[in-house]
PDB file of C-alpha atoms and ligand atoms in Angstrom:
ATOM      1  CA  UNK A 173      90.989  74.716 255.960  1.00 93.00           C
ATOM      2  CA  UNK A 174      88.696  77.277 257.498  1.00 97.00           C
ATOM      3  CA  UNK A 175      87.010  80.000 255.483  1.00 98.00           C
ATOM      4  CA  UNK A 176      84.685  82.880 256.260  1.00 98.00           C
ATOM      5  CA  UNK A 177      82.190  84.853 254.219  1.00 98.00           C
ATOM      6  CA  UNK A 178      81.648  88.283 255.748  1.00 98.00           C
ATOM      7  CA  UNK A 179      79.116  90.542 254.069  1.00 98.00           C
ATOM      8  CA  UNK A 180      76.507  93.267 254.295  1.00 98.00           C
ATOM      9  CA  UNK A 181      73.560  93.562 251.946  1.00 98.00           C
ATOM     10  CA  UNK A 182      70.597  95.896 252.090  1.00 98.00           C
ATOM     11  CA  UNK A 183      68.422  94.587 249.263  1.00 98.00           C
ATOM     12  CA  UNK A 184      69.750  91.038 248.876  1.00 98.00           C
ATOM     13  CA  UNK A 185      72.029  91.310 245.832  1.00 98.00           C
ATOM     14  CA  UNK A 186      75.337  90.999 247.672  1.00 98.00           C
ATOM     15  CA  UNK A 187      73.705  88.366 249.864  1.00 98.00           C
ATOM     16  CA  UNK A 188      72.883  86.337 246.735  1.00 98.00           C
ATOM     17  CA  UNK A 189      76.578  86.526 245.807  1.00 98.00           C
ATOM     18  CA  UNK A 190      77.518  85.331 249.308  1.00 98.00           C
ATOM     19  CA  UNK A 191      75.173  82.387 248.859  1.00 98.00           C
ATOM     20  CA  UNK A 192      76.930  81.332 245.646  1.00 98.00           C
ATOM     21  CA  UNK A 193      80.247  81.310 247.506  1.00 98.00           C
ATOM     22  CA  UNK A 194      78.713  79.454 250.458  1.00 98.00           C
ATOM     23  CA  UNK A 195      77.250  76.765 248.167  1.00 97.00           C
ATOM     24  CA  UNK A 196      80.625  76.262 246.494  1.00 97.00           C
ATOM     25  CA  UNK A 197      82.542  76.039 249.774  1.00 97.00           C
ATOM     26  CA  UNK A 198      79.925  73.821 251.395  1.00 94.00           C
ATOM     27  CA  UNK A 199      81.332  70.399 252.182  1.00 93.00           C
ATOM     28  CA  UNK A 200      84.843  71.374 251.040  1.00 95.00           C
ATOM     29  CA  UNK A 201      85.918  73.712 253.830  1.00 95.00           C
ATOM     30  CA  UNK A 202      84.631  74.636 257.230  1.00 97.00           C
ATOM     31  CA  UNK A 203      82.904  77.928 256.455  1.00 98.00           C
ATOM     32  CA  UNK A 204      81.465  80.511 258.818  1.00 98.00           C
ATOM     33  CA  UNK A 205      79.105  83.122 257.408  1.00 98.00           C
ATOM     34  CA  UNK A 206      78.704  86.539 258.997  1.00 98.00           C
ATOM     35  CA  UNK A 207      75.983  88.977 257.954  1.00 98.00           C
ATOM     36  CA  UNK A 208      77.449  92.048 259.593  1.00 98.00           C
ATOM     37  CA  UNK A 209      74.153  93.931 259.488  1.00 98.00           C
ATOM     38  CA  UNK A 210      73.164  91.651 262.379  1.00 98.00           C
ATOM     39  CA  UNK A 211      76.357  89.881 263.504  1.00 97.00           C
ATOM     40  CA  UNK A 212      79.801  91.044 264.489  1.00 98.00           C
ATOM     41  CA  UNK A 213      83.011  89.830 262.874  1.00 98.00           C
ATOM     42  CA  UNK A 214      86.221  90.506 264.750  1.00 97.00           C
ATOM     43  CA  UNK A 215      88.531  87.524 264.338  1.00 96.00           C
ATOM     44  CA  UNK A 216      90.122  87.261 260.889  1.00 98.00           C
ATOM     45  CA  UNK A 217      93.052  85.342 262.392  1.00 97.00           C
ATOM     46  CA  UNK A 218      90.796  82.289 262.775  1.00 98.00           C
ATOM     47  CA  UNK A 219      90.501  81.852 258.988  1.00 98.00           C
ATOM     48  CA  UNK A 220      92.787  80.738 256.163  1.00 97.00           C
ATOM     49  CA  UNK A 221      90.819  82.728 253.586  1.00 97.00           C
ATOM     50  CA  UNK A 222      88.045  85.279 253.862  1.00 98.00           C
ATOM     51  CA  UNK A 223      85.527  86.502 251.293  1.00 98.00           C
ATOM     52  CA  UNK A 224      84.324  90.010 252.068  1.00 98.00           C
ATOM     53  CA  UNK A 225      81.193  91.382 250.412  1.00 99.00           C
ATOM     54  CA  UNK A 226      79.765  94.882 250.404  1.00 99.00           C
ATOM     55  CA  UNK A 227      77.539  96.760 247.979  1.00 98.00           C
ATOM     56  CA  UNK A 228      78.618 100.142 246.616  1.00 98.00           C
ATOM     57  CA  UNK A 229      77.034 102.732 248.860  1.00 98.00           C
ATOM     58  CA  UNK A 230      77.279 106.444 249.588  1.00 97.00           C
ATOM     59  CA  UNK A 231      79.402 107.754 246.777  1.00 96.00           C
ATOM     60  CA  UNK A 232      81.396 104.700 245.764  1.00 98.00           C
ATOM     61  CA  UNK A 233      82.139 103.537 249.292  1.00 98.00           C
ATOM     62  CA  UNK A 234      81.523 100.404 251.344  1.00 98.00           C
ATOM     63  CA  UNK A 235      78.193 100.023 253.131  1.00 98.00           C
ATOM     64  CA  UNK A 236      78.588 102.603 255.862  1.00 98.00           C
ATOM     65  CA  UNK A 237      76.502 101.537 258.873  1.00 98.00           C
ATOM     66  CA  UNK A 238      77.778  97.999 259.431  1.00 98.00           C
ATOM     67  CA  UNK A 239      80.414  96.968 256.945  1.00 98.00           C
ATOM     68  CA  UNK A 240      82.798  99.924 256.961  1.00 98.00           C
ATOM     69  CA  UNK A 241      83.065 100.085 260.797  1.00 98.00           C
ATOM     70  CA  UNK A 242      83.719  96.334 260.962  1.00 98.00           C
ATOM     71  CA  UNK A 243      86.234  96.425 258.114  1.00 98.00           C
ATOM     72  CA  UNK A 244      88.202  99.388 259.405  1.00 98.00           C
ATOM     73  CA  UNK A 245      88.433  97.683 262.802  1.00 98.00           C
ATOM     74  CA  UNK A 246      89.927  94.461 261.418  1.00 98.00           C
ATOM     75  CA  UNK A 247      91.887  95.515 258.348  1.00 97.00           C
ATOM     76  CA  UNK A 248      95.154  95.879 260.265  1.00 97.00           C
ATOM     77  CA  UNK A 249      94.935  92.092 260.827  1.00 97.00           C
ATOM     78  CA  UNK A 250      94.766  91.238 257.123  1.00 98.00           C
ATOM     79  CA  UNK A 251      98.490  91.253 256.423  1.00 98.00           C
ATOM     80  CA  UNK A 252      99.305  88.050 254.524  1.00 97.00           C
ATOM     81  CA  UNK A 253      95.648  86.940 254.586  1.00 97.00           C
ATOM     82  CA  UNK A 254      94.044  85.522 251.454  1.00 97.00           C
ATOM     83  CA  UNK A 255      90.940  87.547 250.657  1.00 98.00           C
ATOM     84  CA  UNK A 256      88.256  87.671 247.977  1.00 98.00           C
ATOM     85  CA  UNK A 257      86.192  90.832 247.518  1.00 98.00           C
ATOM     86  CA  UNK A 258      82.693  90.869 246.076  1.00 98.00           C
ATOM     87  CA  UNK A 259      79.670  93.081 245.918  1.00 98.00           C
ATOM     88  CA  UNK A 260      76.782  94.497 243.974  1.00 98.00           C
ATOM     89  CA  UNK A 261      76.455  97.980 242.543  1.00 98.00           C
ATOM     90  CA  UNK A 262      73.911 100.082 240.675  1.00 98.00           C
ATOM     91  CA  UNK A 263      74.745 103.078 238.562  1.00 97.00           C
ATOM     92  CA  UNK A 264      78.490 103.451 238.990  1.00 97.00           C
ATOM     93  CA  UNK A 265      81.350 101.746 237.171  1.00 96.00           C
ATOM     94  CA  UNK A 266      82.817  99.725 240.013  1.00 98.00           C
ATOM     95  CA  UNK A 267      85.029 102.458 241.448  1.00 98.00           C
ATOM     96  CA  UNK A 268      84.214 101.355 244.999  1.00 98.00           C
ATOM     97  CA  UNK A 269      85.650  97.919 244.276  1.00 98.00           C
ATOM     98  CA  UNK A 270      88.838  99.278 242.680  1.00 98.00           C
ATOM     99  CA  UNK A 271      89.374 101.504 245.732  1.00 98.00           C
ATOM    100  CA  UNK A 272      88.646  98.627 248.093  1.00 98.00           C
ATOM    101  CA  UNK A 273      91.082  96.297 246.323  1.00 98.00           C
ATOM    102  CA  UNK A 274      93.776  98.960 246.542  1.00 98.00           C
ATOM    103  CA  UNK A 275      93.011  99.460 250.220  1.00 98.00           C
ATOM    104  CA  UNK A 276      93.336  95.729 250.920  1.00 98.00           C
ATOM    105  CA  UNK A 277      96.599  95.519 249.009  1.00 98.00           C
ATOM    106  CA  UNK A 278      97.913  98.452 251.066  1.00 98.00           C
ATOM    107  CA  UNK A 279      96.865  96.504 254.185  1.00 98.00           C
ATOM    108  CA  UNK A 280      99.111  93.661 253.010  1.00 98.00           C
ATOM    109  CA  UNK A 281      96.264  91.285 252.190  1.00 98.00           C
ATOM    110  CA  UNK A 282      96.598  88.851 249.279  1.00 98.00           C
ATOM    111  CA  UNK A 283      93.648  89.766 247.063  1.00 98.00           C
ATOM    112  CA  UNK A 284      92.874  86.576 245.126  1.00 97.00           C
ATOM    113  CA  UNK A 285      90.220  88.268 243.050  1.00 98.00           C
ATOM    114  CA  UNK A 286      87.212  90.546 242.970  1.00 98.00           C
ATOM    115  CA  UNK A 287      83.704  90.057 241.587  1.00 98.00           C
ATOM    116  CA  UNK A 288      81.182  92.805 240.969  1.00 98.00           C
ATOM    117  CA  UNK A 289      77.590  92.436 239.813  1.00 98.00           C
ATOM    118  CA  UNK A 290      75.234  95.148 238.624  1.00 98.00           C
ATOM    119  CA  UNK A 291      72.130  94.423 240.680  1.00 98.00           C
ATOM    120  CA  UNK A 292      71.536  90.716 241.185  1.00 98.00           C
ATOM    121  CA  UNK A 293      74.432  88.433 240.156  1.00 98.00           C
ATOM    122  CA  UNK A 294      74.127  87.341 236.513  1.00 98.00           C
ATOM    123  CA  UNK A 295      75.573  84.144 235.030  1.00 98.00           C
ATOM    124  CA  UNK A 296      78.980  85.733 234.524  1.00 98.00           C
ATOM    125  CA  UNK A 297      79.183  86.899 238.147  1.00 98.00           C
ATOM    126  CA  UNK A 298      78.041  83.482 239.381  1.00 98.00           C
ATOM    127  CA  UNK A 299      80.730  81.800 237.328  1.00 98.00           C
ATOM    128  CA  UNK A 300      83.410  84.219 238.596  1.00 98.00           C
ATOM    129  CA  UNK A 301      82.274  83.621 242.188  1.00 98.00           C
ATOM    130  CA  UNK A 302      82.528  79.848 241.723  1.00 98.00           C
ATOM    131  CA  UNK A 303      86.056  80.224 240.352  1.00 97.00           C
ATOM    132  CA  UNK A 304      87.090  82.361 243.301  1.00 97.00           C
ATOM    133  CA  UNK A 305      85.584  79.899 245.777  1.00 97.00           C
ATOM    134  CA  UNK A 306      87.816  77.266 244.192  1.00 96.00           C
ATOM    135  CA  UNK A 307      90.814  79.582 244.636  1.00 94.00           C
ATOM    136  CA  UNK A 308      89.947  80.011 248.312  1.00 95.00           C
ATOM    137  CA  UNK A 309      90.221  76.240 248.780  1.00 94.00           C
ATOM    138  CA  UNK A 310      93.778  76.043 247.397  1.00 90.00           C
TER     139      UNK A 310
HETATM  140  C1  LIG B  66      72.176 104.870 249.616  1.00 56.25           C
HETATM  141  C2  LIG B  66      72.659 104.146 248.392  1.00 56.25           C
HETATM  142  C3  LIG B  66      73.873 104.511 247.835  1.00 56.25           C
HETATM  143  C4  LIG B  66      74.355 103.874 246.689  1.00 56.25           C
HETATM  144  N1  LIG B  66      75.544 104.265 246.125  1.00 56.25           N
HETATM  145  C5  LIG B  66      75.982 103.665 244.989  1.00 56.25           C
HETATM  146  C6  LIG B  66      77.194 104.063 244.377  1.00 56.25           C
HETATM  147  O1  LIG B  66      77.908 104.958 244.861  1.00 56.25           O
HETATM  148  N2  LIG B  66      77.566 103.440 243.235  1.00 56.25           N
HETATM  149  C7  LIG B  66      76.825 102.454 242.647  1.00 56.25           C
HETATM  150  O2  LIG B  66      77.220 101.911 241.619  1.00 56.25           O
HETATM  151  N3  LIG B  66      75.671 102.028 243.229  1.00 56.25           N
HETATM  152  C8  LIG B  66      75.229 102.612 244.374  1.00 56.25           C
HETATM  153  N4  LIG B  66      74.069 102.183 244.961  1.00 56.25           N
HETATM  154  C9  LIG B  66      73.332 101.054 244.358  1.00 56.25           C
HETATM  155  C10 LIG B  66      73.580  99.758 245.127  1.00 56.25           C
HETATM  156  O3  LIG B  66      74.967  99.457 245.199  1.00 56.25           O
HETATM  157  C11 LIG B  66      72.844  98.601 244.403  1.00 56.25           C
HETATM  158  O4  LIG B  66      71.453  98.819 244.523  1.00 56.25           O
HETATM  159  C12 LIG B  66      73.212  97.233 244.944  1.00 56.25           C
HETATM  160  O5  LIG B  66      72.632  96.228 244.103  1.00 56.25           O
HETATM  161  C13 LIG B  66      72.751  97.016 246.375  1.00 56.25           C
HETATM  162  O6  LIG B  66      73.234  95.780 246.833  1.00 56.25           O
HETATM  163  P1  LIG B  66      72.522  94.958 248.007  1.00 56.25           P
HETATM  164  O7  LIG B  66      71.218  94.399 247.439  1.00 56.25           O
HETATM  165  O8  LIG B  66      73.481  93.899 248.376  1.00 56.25           O
HETATM  166  O9  LIG B  66      72.258  95.917 249.128  1.00 56.25           O
HETATM  167  C14 LIG B  66      73.591 102.825 246.112  1.00 56.25           C
HETATM  168  C15 LIG B  66      72.368 102.448 246.699  1.00 56.25           C
HETATM  169  C16 LIG B  66      71.895 103.108 247.821  1.00 56.25           C
HETATM  170  C17 LIG B  66      70.583 102.670 248.426  1.00 56.25           C
END
């Protein structure tokens, strides 16, 4: 079982969510972590399940400088891939995540679940992230 956590975060909130996933997967699956603000990610085929994380940016879109270019380059390879989507937001109502889930489903990905957190992840978000990490291991 090989998993990846692929995220962008500008002020650390989505990164904190990635860390919850990483802690849960640690020791249970081989897990590679990619912070796409400083690393590239171009090989989804190498993983059984991938957790993607992006904050809501622009007007309810994925982080535009790093995450969106990476994601649009690889999304055609997500057909049949198990994915989890997560990210932090501020003043919206999660529209970016609903759009992103729909986009992944249209790509043919198997969306196992999504987690959103307003600002830093609260207890509920942490618990949802732990549950989804467990799903990724199945
Ligand atoms: C340029 C910019 C655009 C943003 N656009 C949205 C938005 O459309 N909807 C929303 O709910 N929050 C928006 N936010 C708030 C961020 O999603 C929020 O601060 C989030 O916690 C940032 O996550 P991060 O710490 O992982 O970067 C925006 C923030 C910035 C700086």
